[in-house]
Amino acid sequence: MFRDFIRAFSQLLSDRELRRPLVRSALLSVVGIVLLSVGLAALLPWLVSGASALFGLESLQEGYQRWDGVVNGVVGTGTAVILSVLFFPTLCVSVAGFFLDPVSRAVEARWYPDLPAPRDAGVVEPLVRSVRFGLVSLGLNLLLLPVYLLLGLAGIGVLVFWAVNAWLLSREYFEQAAFRRVSPGVADRVREQNARALWVEGLGLAFLASIPVVNLVTPVIGTAVFTHFVQRKGLFKS
């Protein structure tokens, strides 16, 4: 795990071919955070109402409705921004599809120059896969949001958050890297055989994705890390 991350970060600092997609990825991520914050701010009344009904917290709903308009807006916006940080791993999954090929090509050119040409997956396949998995990730994190908040009171909510998103991120980034080399069926079998190692690698990404500002590098680093993972395991060299 550490070797893959060290190689990814060292190349990011020294290779222009990685820094270019990093700038584009960061800009797209910032736009995504803004849109996500606006969307969550609009959904916040429904989220409060749902949590109140689910857990019998009528006082939460009543308190929210009594807030002064300005306070309501400030608190609601602040809460939406915080929630957008929680959902950043989901954004990473979606953004990565736009930068898969240039990042993977740069990593393979530097560290694995003797590899044969990758499988031609086209442009639509990785993007559709990223959007689909992004929606799955968003839905799962929304479903588990009350669990994160309740366990957060016990000090373990963040651990559950990292564990869940480690699985989500590792699966998506592995598939993106593997599908460049083999068919989805072969990649699925390899993923099942290496599930634990993949989750550990994804745990590093989930931690990275939860740190504001630093998390902007996650789509590029995640793609680079799992390109290394695929080759380090000797899975798809030919």
mmCIF file of C-alpha atoms in Angstrom:
data_model
loop_
_atom_site.group_PDB
_atom_site.id
_atom_site.type_symbol
_atom_site.label_atom_id
_atom_site.label_comp_id
_atom_site.label_asym_id
_atom_site.label_seq_id
_atom_site.Cartn_x
_atom_site.Cartn_y
_atom_site.Cartn_z
ATOM 1 C CA MET A 1 0.000 0.000 0.000
ATOM 2 C CA PHE A 2 2.593 2.581 1.080
ATOM 3 C CA ARG A 3 4.758 1.851 -1.927
ATOM 4 C CA ASP A 4 1.899 2.555 -4.334
ATOM 5 C CA PHE A 5 1.066 5.850 -2.617
ATOM 6 C CA ILE A 6 4.716 6.939 -2.431
ATOM 7 C CA ARG A 7 5.196 6.285 -6.137
ATOM 8 C CA ALA A 8 1.978 8.103 -7.004
ATOM 9 C CA PHE A 9 2.844 11.213 -4.991
ATOM 10 C CA SER A 10 6.464 11.284 -6.151
ATOM 11 C CA GLN A 11 5.381 11.187 -9.797
ATOM 12 C CA LEU A 12 2.749 13.850 -9.170
ATOM 13 C CA LEU A 13 5.482 16.185 -7.926
ATOM 14 C CA SER A 14 7.874 15.527 -10.783
ATOM 15 C CA ASP A 15 5.832 14.619 -13.863
ATOM 16 C CA ARG A 16 4.036 17.280 -15.898
ATOM 17 C CA GLU A 17 1.869 14.596 -17.478
ATOM 18 C CA LEU A 18 0.239 14.042 -14.092
ATOM 19 C CA ARG A 19 0.071 17.673 -13.033
ATOM 20 C CA ARG A 20 -2.029 18.631 -16.080
ATOM 21 C CA PRO A 21 -4.921 16.281 -15.265
ATOM 22 C CA LEU A 22 -4.501 17.232 -11.603
ATOM 23 C CA VAL A 23 -5.367 20.874 -12.345
ATOM 24 C CA ARG A 24 -8.406 19.869 -14.402
ATOM 25 C CA SER A 25 -9.467 17.324 -11.806
ATOM 26 C CA ALA A 26 -9.156 19.852 -8.967
ATOM 27 C CA LEU A 27 -11.208 22.452 -10.854
ATOM 28 C CA LEU A 28 -13.914 19.908 -11.655
ATOM 29 C CA SER A 29 -13.914 18.752 -8.025
ATOM 30 C CA VAL A 30 -14.353 22.327 -6.762
ATOM 31 C CA VAL A 31 -17.288 22.842 -9.127
ATOM 32 C CA GLY A 32 -18.704 19.538 -7.920
ATOM 33 C CA ILE A 33 -18.372 20.565 -4.265
ATOM 34 C CA VAL A 34 -20.196 23.850 -4.941
ATOM 35 C CA LEU A 35 -23.018 22.070 -6.773
ATOM 36 C CA LEU A 36 -23.185 19.391 -4.094
ATOM 37 C CA SER A 37 -23.347 22.028 -1.350
ATOM 38 C CA VAL A 38 -26.159 23.880 -3.131
ATOM 39 C CA GLY A 39 -28.067 20.647 -3.681
ATOM 40 C CA LEU A 40 -27.651 19.506 -0.087
ATOM 41 C CA ALA A 41 -28.707 22.940 1.188
ATOM 42 C CA ALA A 42 -31.920 22.562 -0.804
ATOM 43 C CA LEU A 43 -32.421 19.020 0.514
ATOM 44 C CA LEU A 44 -31.601 19.851 4.128
ATOM 45 C CA PRO A 45 -35.234 20.472 5.229
ATOM 46 C CA TRP A 46 -36.217 17.051 3.882
ATOM 47 C CA LEU A 47 -33.175 15.422 5.512
ATOM 48 C CA VAL A 48 -34.078 16.982 8.883
ATOM 49 C CA SER A 49 -37.700 15.915 8.479
ATOM 50 C CA GLY A 50 -36.670 12.372 7.548
ATOM 51 C CA ALA A 51 -34.259 12.049 10.468
ATOM 52 C CA SER A 52 -36.885 13.402 12.854
ATOM 53 C CA ALA A 53 -39.489 10.898 11.653
ATOM 54 C CA LEU A 54 -37.048 7.977 11.568
ATOM 55 C CA PHE A 55 -35.613 8.471 15.043
ATOM 56 C CA GLY A 56 -38.580 10.169 16.718
ATOM 57 C CA LEU A 57 -36.741 13.478 17.161
ATOM 58 C CA GLU A 58 -39.665 15.860 16.873
ATOM 59 C CA SER A 59 -37.704 18.533 18.744
ATOM 60 C CA LEU A 60 -35.130 18.569 15.951
ATOM 61 C CA GLN A 61 -37.798 19.314 13.358
ATOM 62 C CA GLU A 62 -39.454 21.942 15.560
ATOM 63 C CA GLY A 63 -36.142 23.636 16.306
ATOM 64 C CA TYR A 64 -35.218 23.727 12.650
ATOM 65 C CA GLN A 65 -38.564 25.302 11.737
ATOM 66 C CA ARG A 66 -38.206 27.976 14.462
ATOM 67 C CA TRP A 67 -34.773 29.176 13.330
ATOM 68 C CA ASP A 68 -34.639 32.767 12.228
ATOM 69 C CA GLY A 69 -34.335 33.082 8.456
ATOM 70 C CA VAL A 70 -30.750 34.379 8.517
ATOM 71 C CA VAL A 71 -29.595 31.858 11.104
ATOM 72 C CA ASN A 72 -31.401 29.144 9.209
ATOM 73 C CA GLY A 73 -29.579 30.090 6.019
ATOM 74 C CA VAL A 74 -26.159 30.289 7.670
ATOM 75 C CA VAL A 75 -26.527 27.054 9.605
ATOM 76 C CA GLY A 76 -28.117 25.306 6.651
ATOM 77 C CA THR A 77 -25.351 26.395 4.295
ATOM 78 C CA GLY A 78 -22.650 25.430 6.798
ATOM 79 C CA THR A 79 -24.243 22.031 7.287
ATOM 80 C CA ALA A 80 -24.452 21.543 3.521
ATOM 81 C CA VAL A 81 -20.753 22.350 3.142
ATOM 82 C CA ILE A 82 -19.859 19.858 5.881
ATOM 83 C CA LEU A 83 -22.036 17.215 4.261
ATOM 84 C CA SER A 84 -20.410 17.892 0.898
ATOM 85 C CA VAL A 85 -17.056 17.046 2.484
ATOM 86 C CA LEU A 86 -18.573 13.797 3.761
ATOM 87 C CA PHE A 87 -19.758 12.996 0.252
ATOM 88 C CA PHE A 88 -16.464 13.937 -1.403
ATOM 89 C CA PRO A 89 -15.469 10.265 -1.930
ATOM 90 C CA THR A 90 -18.569 9.953 -4.103
ATOM 91 C CA LEU A 91 -17.422 12.947 -6.123
ATOM 92 C CA CYS A 92 -13.968 11.368 -6.485
ATOM 93 C CA VAL A 93 -15.531 8.312 -8.055
ATOM 94 C CA SER A 94 -17.365 10.375 -10.664
ATOM 95 C CA VAL A 95 -14.513 12.773 -11.465
ATOM 96 C CA ALA A 96 -11.950 10.014 -11.932
ATOM 97 C CA GLY A 97 -13.603 8.690 -15.073
ATOM 98 C CA PHE A 98 -12.691 11.859 -16.944
ATOM 99 C CA PHE A 99 -8.959 11.469 -16.213
ATOM 100 C CA LEU A 100 -8.424 7.722 -16.309
ATOM 101 C CA ASP A 101 -6.500 7.404 -19.549
ATOM 102 C CA PRO A 102 -3.988 10.295 -19.259
ATOM 103 C CA VAL A 103 -3.081 9.398 -15.664
ATOM 104 C CA SER A 104 -2.805 5.661 -16.319
ATOM 105 C CA ARG A 105 -0.772 6.273 -19.474
ATOM 106 C CA ALA A 106 1.662 8.505 -17.596
ATOM 107 C CA VAL A 107 2.102 5.976 -14.777
ATOM 108 C CA GLU A 108 2.600 3.063 -17.159
ATOM 109 C CA ALA A 109 5.031 5.031 -19.335
ATOM 110 C CA ARG A 110 7.243 5.835 -16.351
ATOM 111 C CA TRP A 111 7.121 2.624 -14.336
ATOM 112 C CA TYR A 112 6.020 -0.093 -16.794
ATOM 113 C CA PRO A 113 7.331 0.914 -20.244
ATOM 114 C CA ASP A 114 7.286 -2.645 -21.635
ATOM 115 C CA LEU A 115 3.540 -3.134 -21.269
ATOM 116 C CA PRO A 116 1.566 -3.906 -24.439
ATOM 117 C CA ALA A 117 -1.062 -1.463 -25.645
ATOM 118 C CA PRO A 118 -4.094 -1.312 -23.319
ATOM 119 C CA ARG A 119 -7.519 -2.647 -24.165
ATOM 120 C CA ASP A 120 -9.596 -0.111 -26.081
ATOM 121 C CA ALA A 121 -12.562 0.529 -23.788
ATOM 122 C CA GLY A 122 -13.577 3.665 -25.659
ATOM 123 C CA VAL A 123 -14.706 6.878 -23.994
ATOM 124 C CA VAL A 124 -18.297 6.039 -23.090
ATOM 125 C CA GLU A 125 -17.657 2.854 -21.069
ATOM 126 C CA PRO A 126 -15.487 4.361 -18.287
ATOM 127 C CA LEU A 127 -17.643 7.479 -18.018
ATOM 128 C CA VAL A 128 -20.898 5.514 -17.773
ATOM 129 C CA ARG A 129 -19.305 3.239 -15.188
ATOM 130 C CA SER A 130 -18.116 6.221 -13.121
ATOM 131 C CA VAL A 131 -21.525 7.917 -13.176
ATOM 132 C CA ARG A 132 -23.313 4.675 -12.317
ATOM 133 C CA PHE A 133 -20.999 3.876 -9.437
ATOM 134 C CA GLY A 134 -21.093 7.497 -8.305
ATOM 135 C CA LEU A 135 -24.863 7.255 -7.956
ATOM 136 C CA VAL A 136 -24.513 4.003 -6.004
ATOM 137 C CA SER A 137 -21.954 5.637 -3.731
ATOM 138 C CA LEU A 138 -24.147 8.703 -3.179
ATOM 139 C CA GLY A 139 -27.179 6.570 -2.389
ATOM 140 C CA LEU A 140 -25.292 4.361 0.065
ATOM 141 C CA ASN A 141 -23.724 7.307 1.890
ATOM 142 C CA LEU A 142 -27.087 9.081 2.113
ATOM 143 C CA LEU A 143 -28.636 5.913 3.511
ATOM 144 C CA LEU A 144 -25.854 5.593 6.101
ATOM 145 C CA LEU A 145 -25.721 9.282 7.005
ATOM 146 C CA PRO A 146 -27.847 8.836 10.182
ATOM 147 C CA VAL A 147 -25.529 5.966 11.183
ATOM 148 C CA TYR A 148 -22.451 8.164 10.666
ATOM 149 C CA LEU A 149 -23.991 10.927 12.783
ATOM 150 C CA LEU A 150 -25.198 8.664 15.585
ATOM 151 C CA LEU A 151 -21.934 6.728 15.787
ATOM 152 C CA GLY A 152 -20.089 10.017 15.547
ATOM 153 C CA LEU A 153 -21.433 10.829 19.005
ATOM 154 C CA ALA A 154 -19.620 7.720 20.200
ATOM 155 C CA GLY A 155 -16.432 8.736 18.393
ATOM 156 C CA ILE A 156 -16.494 5.930 15.818
ATOM 157 C CA GLY A 157 -18.630 7.457 13.070
ATOM 158 C CA VAL A 158 -15.577 8.482 11.059
ATOM 159 C CA LEU A 159 -14.201 4.937 11.248
ATOM 160 C CA VAL A 160 -17.410 3.541 9.761
ATOM 161 C CA PHE A 161 -17.311 6.281 7.110
ATOM 162 C CA TRP A 162 -13.728 5.339 6.143
ATOM 163 C CA ALA A 163 -14.534 1.619 6.117
ATOM 164 C CA VAL A 164 -17.556 2.000 3.824
ATOM 165 C CA ASN A 165 -15.888 4.417 1.434
ATOM 166 C CA ALA A 166 -12.709 2.330 1.351
ATOM 167 C CA TRP A 167 -14.788 -0.433 -0.197
ATOM 168 C CA LEU A 168 -16.504 1.953 -2.623
ATOM 169 C CA LEU A 169 -13.316 3.707 -3.751
ATOM 170 C CA SER A 170 -11.190 0.577 -4.005
ATOM 171 C CA ARG A 171 -13.764 -1.192 -6.136
ATOM 172 C CA GLU A 172 -14.217 1.672 -8.578
ATOM 173 C CA TYR A 173 -10.553 2.612 -8.969
ATOM 174 C CA PHE A 174 -9.516 -1.014 -9.299
ATOM 175 C CA GLU A 175 -12.092 -1.599 -12.023
ATOM 176 C CA GLN A 176 -10.986 1.508 -13.887
ATOM 177 C CA ALA A 177 -7.367 0.361 -13.854
ATOM 178 C CA ALA A 178 -8.125 -3.295 -14.563
ATOM 179 C CA PHE A 179 -10.612 -2.730 -17.374
ATOM 180 C CA ARG A 180 -7.858 -1.018 -19.379
ATOM 181 C CA ARG A 181 -6.118 -4.404 -19.531
ATOM 182 C CA VAL A 182 -8.746 -7.141 -19.387
ATOM 183 C CA SER A 183 -12.445 -7.768 -19.824
ATOM 184 C CA PRO A 184 -14.830 -6.949 -16.948
ATOM 185 C CA GLY A 185 -15.383 -10.662 -16.232
ATOM 186 C CA VAL A 186 -11.688 -11.350 -15.662
ATOM 187 C CA ALA A 187 -11.324 -8.179 -13.590
ATOM 188 C CA ASP A 188 -14.252 -9.211 -11.372
ATOM 189 C CA ARG A 189 -12.623 -12.564 -10.584
ATOM 190 C CA VAL A 190 -9.318 -10.908 -9.716
ATOM 191 C CA ARG A 191 -11.089 -8.344 -7.537
ATOM 192 C CA GLU A 192 -12.782 -11.098 -5.530
ATOM 193 C CA GLN A 193 -9.457 -12.874 -5.033
ATOM 194 C CA ASN A 194 -7.781 -9.697 -3.735
ATOM 195 C CA ALA A 195 -10.678 -8.157 -1.799
ATOM 196 C CA ARG A 196 -8.782 -7.577 1.451
ATOM 197 C CA ALA A 197 -5.728 -6.011 -0.177
ATOM 198 C CA LEU A 198 -7.980 -3.789 -2.278
ATOM 199 C CA TRP A 199 -9.889 -2.599 0.783
ATOM 200 C CA VAL A 200 -6.657 -1.663 2.569
ATOM 201 C CA GLU A 201 -5.577 0.346 -0.468
ATOM 202 C CA GLY A 202 -9.002 1.994 -0.575
ATOM 203 C CA LEU A 203 -8.711 2.880 3.110
ATOM 204 C CA GLY A 204 -5.778 5.141 2.284
ATOM 205 C CA LEU A 205 -7.855 6.859 -0.393
ATOM 206 C CA ALA A 206 -10.860 7.260 1.913
ATOM 207 C CA PHE A 207 -8.642 8.942 4.498
ATOM 208 C CA LEU A 208 -7.140 11.208 1.837
ATOM 209 C CA ALA A 209 -10.587 12.082 0.468
ATOM 210 C CA SER A 210 -11.750 13.231 3.924
ATOM 211 C CA ILE A 211 -9.085 15.949 4.290
ATOM 212 C CA PRO A 212 -10.271 19.296 2.866
ATOM 213 C CA VAL A 213 -8.065 20.784 0.094
ATOM 214 C CA VAL A 214 -5.773 17.735 0.141
ATOM 215 C CA ASN A 215 -8.701 15.685 -1.126
ATOM 216 C CA LEU A 216 -8.560 17.549 -4.448
ATOM 217 C CA VAL A 217 -5.682 15.293 -5.520
ATOM 218 C CA THR A 218 -7.649 12.117 -4.753
ATOM 219 C CA PRO A 219 -8.981 11.361 -8.283
ATOM 220 C CA VAL A 220 -5.485 11.535 -9.794
ATOM 221 C CA ILE A 221 -3.746 9.794 -6.892
ATOM 222 C CA GLY A 222 -6.423 7.092 -6.780
ATOM 223 C CA THR A 223 -6.022 6.314 -10.478
ATOM 224 C CA ALA A 224 -2.222 6.220 -10.147
ATOM 225 C CA VAL A 225 -2.292 4.081 -6.993
ATOM 226 C CA PHE A 226 -4.534 1.422 -8.504
ATOM 227 C CA THR A 227 -2.598 1.391 -11.757
ATOM 228 C CA HIS A 228 0.392 0.453 -9.577
ATOM 229 C CA PHE A 229 -1.695 -2.052 -7.646
ATOM 230 C CA VAL A 230 -2.741 -3.857 -10.804
ATOM 231 C CA GLN A 231 0.830 -4.130 -12.048
ATOM 232 C CA ARG A 232 2.411 -4.815 -8.634
ATOM 233 C CA LYS A 233 0.191 -7.853 -8.261
ATOM 234 C CA GLY A 234 1.390 -9.035 -11.668
ATOM 235 C CA LEU A 235 -2.201 -9.500 -12.728
ATOM 236 C CA PHE A 236 -2.381 -8.013 -16.211
ATOM 237 C CA LYS A 237 1.118 -7.698 -17.611
ATOM 238 C CA SER A 238 0.303 -9.457 -20.829
#
